[in-house]
C-alpha positions in Angstrom: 0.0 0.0 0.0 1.6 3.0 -1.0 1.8 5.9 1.5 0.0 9.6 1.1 2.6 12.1 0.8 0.5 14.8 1.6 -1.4 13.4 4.7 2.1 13.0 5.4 2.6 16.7 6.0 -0.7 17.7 7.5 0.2 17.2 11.5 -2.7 18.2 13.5 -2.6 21.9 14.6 -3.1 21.3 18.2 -0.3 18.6 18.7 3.4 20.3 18.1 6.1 18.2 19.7 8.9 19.7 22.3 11.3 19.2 19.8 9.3 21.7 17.4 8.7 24.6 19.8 11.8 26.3 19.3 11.2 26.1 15.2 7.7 27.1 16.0 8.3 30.2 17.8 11.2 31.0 15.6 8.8 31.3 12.6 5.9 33.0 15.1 8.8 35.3 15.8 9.9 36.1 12.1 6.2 36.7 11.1 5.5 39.3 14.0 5.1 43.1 13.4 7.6 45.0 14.0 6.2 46.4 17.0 5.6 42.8 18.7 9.2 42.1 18.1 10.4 45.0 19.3 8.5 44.5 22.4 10.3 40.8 23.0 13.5 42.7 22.0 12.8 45.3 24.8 11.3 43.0 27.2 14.1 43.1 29.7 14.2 46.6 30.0 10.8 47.7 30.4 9.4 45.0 32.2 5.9 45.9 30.9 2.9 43.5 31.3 2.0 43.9 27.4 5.9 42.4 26.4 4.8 39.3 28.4 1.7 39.2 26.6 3.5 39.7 23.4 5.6 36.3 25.1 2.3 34.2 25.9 0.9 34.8 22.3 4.0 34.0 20.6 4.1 31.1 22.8 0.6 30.1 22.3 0.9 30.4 18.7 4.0 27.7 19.0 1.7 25.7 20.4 3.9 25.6 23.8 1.0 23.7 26.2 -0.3 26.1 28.5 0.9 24.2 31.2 4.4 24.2 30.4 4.4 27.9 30.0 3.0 28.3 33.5 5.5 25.8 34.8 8.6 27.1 32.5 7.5 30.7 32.6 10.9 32.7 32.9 12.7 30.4 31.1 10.5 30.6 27.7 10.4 34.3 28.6 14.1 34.7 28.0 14.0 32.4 25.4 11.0 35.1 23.6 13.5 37.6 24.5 16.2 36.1 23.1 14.2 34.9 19.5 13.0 38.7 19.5 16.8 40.0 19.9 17.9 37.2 17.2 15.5 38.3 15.3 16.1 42.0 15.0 14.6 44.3 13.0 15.0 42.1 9.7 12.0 39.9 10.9 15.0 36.9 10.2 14.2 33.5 11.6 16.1 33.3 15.1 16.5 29.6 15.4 18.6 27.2 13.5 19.4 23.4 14.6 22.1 23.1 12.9 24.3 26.4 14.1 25.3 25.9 17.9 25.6 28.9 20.1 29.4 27.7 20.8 30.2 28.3 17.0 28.0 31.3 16.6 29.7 33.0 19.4 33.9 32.4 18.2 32.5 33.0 14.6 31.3 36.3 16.3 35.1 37.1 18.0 33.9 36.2 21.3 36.4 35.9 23.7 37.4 32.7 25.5 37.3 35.1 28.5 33.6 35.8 28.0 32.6 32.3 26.5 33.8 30.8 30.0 32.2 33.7 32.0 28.9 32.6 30.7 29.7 28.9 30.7 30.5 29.2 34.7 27.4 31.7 35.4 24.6 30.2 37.0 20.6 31.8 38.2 20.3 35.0 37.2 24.2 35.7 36.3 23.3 33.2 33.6 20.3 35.0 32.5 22.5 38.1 32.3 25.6 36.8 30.7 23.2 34.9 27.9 21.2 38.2 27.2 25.1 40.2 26.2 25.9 37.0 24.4 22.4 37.2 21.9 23.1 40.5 22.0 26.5 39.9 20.4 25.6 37.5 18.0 22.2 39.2 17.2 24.7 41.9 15.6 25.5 39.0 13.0 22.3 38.3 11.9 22.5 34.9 12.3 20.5 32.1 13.7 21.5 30.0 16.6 20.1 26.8 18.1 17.4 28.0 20.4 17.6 24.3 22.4 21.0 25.0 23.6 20.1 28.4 25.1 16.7 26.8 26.3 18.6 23.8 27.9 21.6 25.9 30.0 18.9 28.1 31.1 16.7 24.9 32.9 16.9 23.3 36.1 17.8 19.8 35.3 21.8 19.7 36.1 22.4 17.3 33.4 20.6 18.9 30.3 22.2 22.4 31.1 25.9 20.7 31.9 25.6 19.2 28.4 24.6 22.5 27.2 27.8 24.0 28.4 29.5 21.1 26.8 28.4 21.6 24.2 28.7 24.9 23.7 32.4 24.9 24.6 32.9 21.8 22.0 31.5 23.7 19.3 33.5 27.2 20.3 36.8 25.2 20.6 36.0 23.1 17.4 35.7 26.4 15.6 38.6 28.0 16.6 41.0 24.9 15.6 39.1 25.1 12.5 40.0 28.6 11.5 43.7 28.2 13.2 
């Protein structure tokens, strides 16, 4: 029996795995107005109820269940932060699964001095240190795997020390590459 291509393709609207959040919000993200992105972009600073609400939508529209934004709330806030900072002004699509944060940031002439800064950080020094580093690589108009920045910033020890791994593996890697 030969398969249907297109039912294939038609996944139910209500069911987005984990694993397509961050592509989901990355293309929420790109499709915003200006003034929604710029409101993730400025979230930080203004700490205005309507840039959360600009979060929740985005979030919503991702399909992120309701109850993992309630239980995950500041950490898929920074991460809207973050995709509206990536994003910038050129509505470009902030996530990419195949460019690691690592690479991104020595591509970017990040120090090693500020890579391990934010590889050591932890609670809100982490939040902090990761906001200058999308900051920096926002400048390059690049996307970055949104996972990695999603995983260092959660609670589970393991997931986030992989991150970090990770991270440094891919900085390092880079670096010997371009030596």
């Amino acid at each position: 029996m030969a398969s249907n291509p297109a039912a294939a393709n038609t996944a139910p609207a209500t069911a987005a795995p984990p694993d397509d959040w961050m592509r989901a919000i990355s293309r929420h993200v790109h499709g915003m107005s200006s003034g929604d992105r710029a409101a993730l972009r400025r979230m930080e600073l203004t700490k205005s109820p309507a840039a959360d609400a600009v979060a929740i939508k985005t979030l919503l529209r991702a399909q992120v269940p309701e109850s993992r934004i309630k239980d995950d709330w500041t950490r898929l806030r920074l991460i809207g932060h973050f995709a509206g900072l990536l994003s910038g002004t050129a509505a470009l699509y902030p996530h990419d699964e195949h460019r690691g944060v690592g690479a991104a940031l020595f591509e970017a002439n990040v120090s090693e001095k500020r890579l391990l800064r934010l590889l050591a950080s932890r609670g809100e020094a982490l939040g902090d240190q990761l906001a200058l580093a999308v900051r920096i690589l926002s400048r390059e108009r690049k996307p970055v795997n949104l996972w990695d920045i999603y995983h260092l910033l959660g609670d589970d020890p393991v997931k986030s020390d992989a991150a970090r791994l990770r991270m440094a593996r891919q900085f390092y890697a880079a670096q010997a590459k371009s030596n």
